[in-house]
Tab-separated table of C-alpha atoms in Angstrom:
chain	number	residue	atom	x	y	z
A	1	MET	CA	-241.946	58.124	69.608
A	2	SER	CA	-241.951	61.246	67.418
A	3	ASN	CA	-239.628	59.615	64.836
A	4	PHE	CA	-241.399	56.265	64.717
A	5	SER	CA	-242.891	55.510	61.296
A	6	LEU	CA	-243.035	52.800	58.670
A	7	LYS	CA	-239.700	54.040	57.334
A	8	THR	CA	-237.985	53.336	60.647
A	9	ILE	CA	-239.418	49.820	60.664
A	10	GLY	CA	-238.170	49.236	57.109
A	11	VAL	CA	-234.727	50.594	57.946
A	12	GLY	CA	-234.597	48.473	61.083
A	13	ILE	CA	-235.460	45.309	59.156
A	14	PHE	CA	-232.931	46.175	56.449
A	15	ILE	CA	-230.133	46.717	58.968
A	16	PHE	CA	-231.067	43.501	60.728
A	17	PHE	CA	-230.730	41.444	57.554
A	18	ALA	CA	-227.765	43.434	56.219
A	19	ALA	CA	-225.839	42.844	59.469
A	20	VAL	CA	-227.025	39.367	60.473
A	21	ALA	CA	-226.687	37.571	57.129
A	22	PRO	CA	-222.999	38.460	56.601
A	23	ALA	CA	-222.249	37.803	60.274
A	24	MET	CA	-223.706	34.307	60.022
A	25	THR	CA	-221.917	33.614	56.737
A	26	PHE	CA	-218.546	34.835	57.948
A	27	GLY	CA	-219.165	33.100	61.263
A	28	ALA	CA	-219.454	29.762	59.470
A	29	VAL	CA	-216.213	30.421	57.606
A	30	TYR	CA	-214.522	31.525	60.852
A	31	THR	CA	-215.617	28.241	62.431
A	32	LYS	CA	-213.862	26.314	59.687
A	33	SER	CA	-210.723	28.444	59.501
A	34	THR	CA	-210.142	28.717	63.274
A	35	ASN	CA	-211.065	25.153	64.218
A	36	ASN	CA	-214.190	26.199	66.196
A	37	ASN	CA	-212.360	28.860	68.242
A	38	MET	CA	-214.529	31.550	66.671
A	39	GLY	CA	-217.883	31.116	65.012
A	40	ALA	CA	-221.274	32.583	64.238
A	41	ILE	CA	-222.128	33.503	67.842
A	42	GLU	CA	-218.867	35.398	68.279
A	43	MET	CA	-219.333	37.071	64.918
A	44	LEU	CA	-222.888	38.165	65.746
A	45	THR	CA	-221.779	39.476	69.139
A	46	ALA	CA	-218.807	41.336	67.665
A	47	THR	CA	-220.961	42.844	64.911
A	48	ALA	CA	-223.551	43.998	67.447
A	49	TRP	CA	-221.022	45.570	69.822
A	50	ASN	CA	-219.109	47.104	66.942
A	51	GLY	CA	-222.298	48.668	65.581
A	52	ILE	CA	-223.319	50.001	68.998
A	53	LEU	CA	-219.905	51.503	69.733
A	54	TYR	CA	-219.610	52.987	66.252
A	55	ALA	CA	-223.042	54.586	66.585
A	56	LEU	CA	-222.101	56.075	69.963
A	57	ILE	CA	-218.549	57.163	69.170
A	58	GLY	CA	-218.611	57.673	65.400
A	59	GLY	CA	-221.968	59.409	65.332
A	60	MET	CA	-223.198	57.400	62.357
A	61	PRO	CA	-225.895	54.958	63.477
A	62	MET	CA	-226.606	53.561	60.009
A	63	MET	CA	-223.092	52.171	59.506
A	64	ILE	CA	-222.960	48.382	59.327
A	65	ASN	CA	-219.617	47.064	60.535
A	66	GLY	CA	-218.852	43.391	60.524
A	67	GLY	CA	-216.697	40.664	59.113
A	68	THR	CA	-215.025	41.142	55.764
A	69	GLY	CA	-212.752	39.089	53.562
A	70	PRO	CA	-209.525	40.843	54.589
A	71	VAL	CA	-210.326	40.451	58.280
A	72	LEU	CA	-211.073	36.769	57.733
A	73	ALA	CA	-207.762	36.328	55.909
A	74	ILE	CA	-205.877	38.022	58.753
A	75	GLN	CA	-207.670	35.932	61.379
A	76	THR	CA	-206.757	32.777	59.475
A	77	VAL	CA	-203.113	33.845	59.392
A	78	ILE	CA	-203.201	34.624	63.125
A	79	TYR	CA	-204.683	31.176	63.786
A	80	GLU	CA	-201.954	29.493	61.738
A	81	MET	CA	-199.290	31.550	63.530
A	82	ALA	CA	-200.703	30.538	66.907
A	83	ASN	CA	-200.608	26.877	65.896
A	84	ASN	CA	-197.068	27.147	64.558
A	85	MET	CA	-195.816	28.936	67.679
A	86	ASP	CA	-197.798	26.591	69.963
A	87	ILE	CA	-199.601	29.390	71.825
A	88	PRO	CA	-203.357	29.807	72.454
A	89	PHE	CA	-205.117	31.378	69.470
A	90	LEU	CA	-207.572	33.474	71.476
A	91	THR	CA	-204.761	34.968	73.567
A	92	LEU	CA	-202.757	35.912	70.464
A	93	ASN	CA	-205.913	37.269	68.851
A	94	ALA	CA	-206.728	39.414	71.898
A	95	TRP	CA	-203.206	40.848	72.092
A	96	THR	CA	-203.215	41.507	68.357
A	97	GLY	CA	-206.486	43.412	68.746
A	98	LEU	CA	-205.186	45.433	71.695
A	99	TRP	CA	-201.985	46.386	69.860
A	100	LEU	CA	-203.945	47.265	66.744
A	101	GLY	CA	-206.293	49.430	68.826
A	102	ALA	CA	-203.319	51.229	70.387
A	103	LEU	CA	-201.730	51.808	66.985
A	104	LEU	CA	-205.015	53.129	65.557
A	105	ALA	CA	-205.436	55.472	68.542
A	106	LEU	CA	-201.880	56.730	67.978
A	107	ALA	CA	-202.600	57.189	64.261
A	108	ALA	CA	-205.717	59.199	65.114
A	109	PHE	CA	-203.806	61.273	67.684
A	110	VAL	CA	-201.100	62.317	65.200
A	111	ASP	CA	-203.652	62.739	62.367
A	112	LEU	CA	-202.254	60.201	59.925
A	113	ASN	CA	-205.371	60.486	57.771
A	114	ARG	CA	-203.843	63.629	56.245
A	115	ILE	CA	-201.665	61.383	54.049
A	116	MET	CA	-204.689	59.574	52.541
A	117	HIS	CA	-204.567	61.798	49.451
A	118	HIS	CA	-201.357	59.976	48.461
A	119	LEU	CA	-203.252	56.709	48.131
A	120	SER	CA	-205.066	56.020	44.916
A	121	ARG	CA	-207.544	53.599	43.442
A	122	PHE	CA	-204.502	51.583	42.319
A	123	THR	CA	-203.634	50.914	45.971
A	124	ASP	CA	-207.166	49.692	46.621
A	125	GLU	CA	-207.120	47.446	43.550
A	126	ILE	CA	-203.771	45.884	44.532
A	127	PHE	CA	-205.122	45.095	48.000
A	128	ALA	CA	-208.371	43.689	46.573
A	129	SER	CA	-206.364	41.517	44.160
A	130	LEU	CA	-204.290	40.188	47.034
A	131	ILE	CA	-207.378	39.222	49.034
A	132	ALA	CA	-209.044	37.667	45.973
A	133	SER	CA	-205.948	35.614	45.207
A	134	ILE	CA	-205.816	34.363	48.808
A	135	PHE	CA	-209.399	33.082	48.591
A	136	ILE	CA	-208.968	31.632	45.089
A	137	LEU	CA	-205.791	29.760	46.022
A	138	ASP	CA	-207.444	28.537	49.215
A	139	ALA	CA	-210.366	27.138	47.199
A	140	ILE	CA	-208.216	25.539	44.517
A	141	GLY	CA	-205.826	24.067	47.024
A	142	ASN	CA	-202.123	23.806	47.610
A	143	PRO	CA	-200.458	21.893	44.774
A	144	PHE	CA	-198.380	20.001	47.343
A	145	ASN	CA	-201.385	18.815	49.413
A	146	LYS	CA	-204.237	16.513	48.405
A	147	ILE	CA	-206.848	19.054	49.526
A	148	GLY	CA	-208.708	21.470	47.261
A	149	VAL	CA	-211.008	21.588	44.282
A	150	ALA	CA	-208.257	20.726	41.790
A	151	PHE	CA	-207.685	17.301	43.340
A	152	TYR	CA	-211.265	16.171	42.799
A	153	PHE	CA	-210.387	15.985	39.108
A	154	VAL	CA	-207.714	13.351	39.785
A	155	PRO	CA	-209.177	9.840	39.262
A	156	SER	CA	-207.123	8.422	42.159
A	157	HIS	CA	-208.562	10.875	44.746
A	158	ASP	CA	-209.914	9.203	47.908
A	159	SER	CA	-213.390	10.701	47.440
A	160	HIS	CA	-213.945	8.545	44.336
A	161	ASP	CA	-213.303	5.216	46.093
A	162	ALA	CA	-216.858	4.835	47.375
A	163	TYR	CA	-218.249	4.987	43.818
A	164	GLU	CA	-215.797	2.768	41.957
A	165	ASN	CA	-218.495	0.109	41.251
A	166	ASP	CA	-221.149	2.633	40.156
A	167	ALA	CA	-221.507	2.612	36.348
A	168	ASN	CA	-223.165	6.071	36.323
A	169	TYR	CA	-220.382	7.733	38.320
A	170	ASP	CA	-217.996	10.032	36.470
A	171	TRP	CA	-215.085	11.394	38.491
A	172	LEU	CA	-214.782	14.434	36.215
A	173	ASN	CA	-218.235	15.679	37.221
A	174	THR	CA	-217.753	15.537	40.986
A	175	ALA	CA	-216.181	18.979	41.290
A	176	PHE	CA	-219.208	20.457	39.545
A	177	LEU	CA	-221.678	19.016	42.098
A	178	SER	CA	-223.342	16.685	39.628
A	179	ASP	CA	-224.216	12.989	39.927
């Protein structure tokens, strides 16, 4: 109790909201992208265990580890691969995690972080652009499918059928969440 003060309460509340809010948000997106195989509960549990293990092993208790955009993109690809190969998603996901853990342990053992000085901000920007383009194209939609934001602007889209007799309805405004 010697370190207990108002600062520790404030830090505790901050970490709670900084870890829980993204976990819930990414959990909702995981639910959609993995067809309810993973969701908010799994994301909260993974974030909690990841934070506990990182605090014990990494020695940095203030680090907040959780879901990110690149991890979500990879999980979506793994889900699609599992569907295409007709194997259980959670099994493929578990084996992917175990192999990745083994490869990271090997990388730590041979000290691969010594080559990090060869990477630059350019490498980071290319990766960030790739992830941003994945999410943008996912939101806009595939031009060969009738799913995505771009297809709400087509007057023959199925979502406009319910309002065809409404004089105040304008199909151009539907993508902008207006009446």
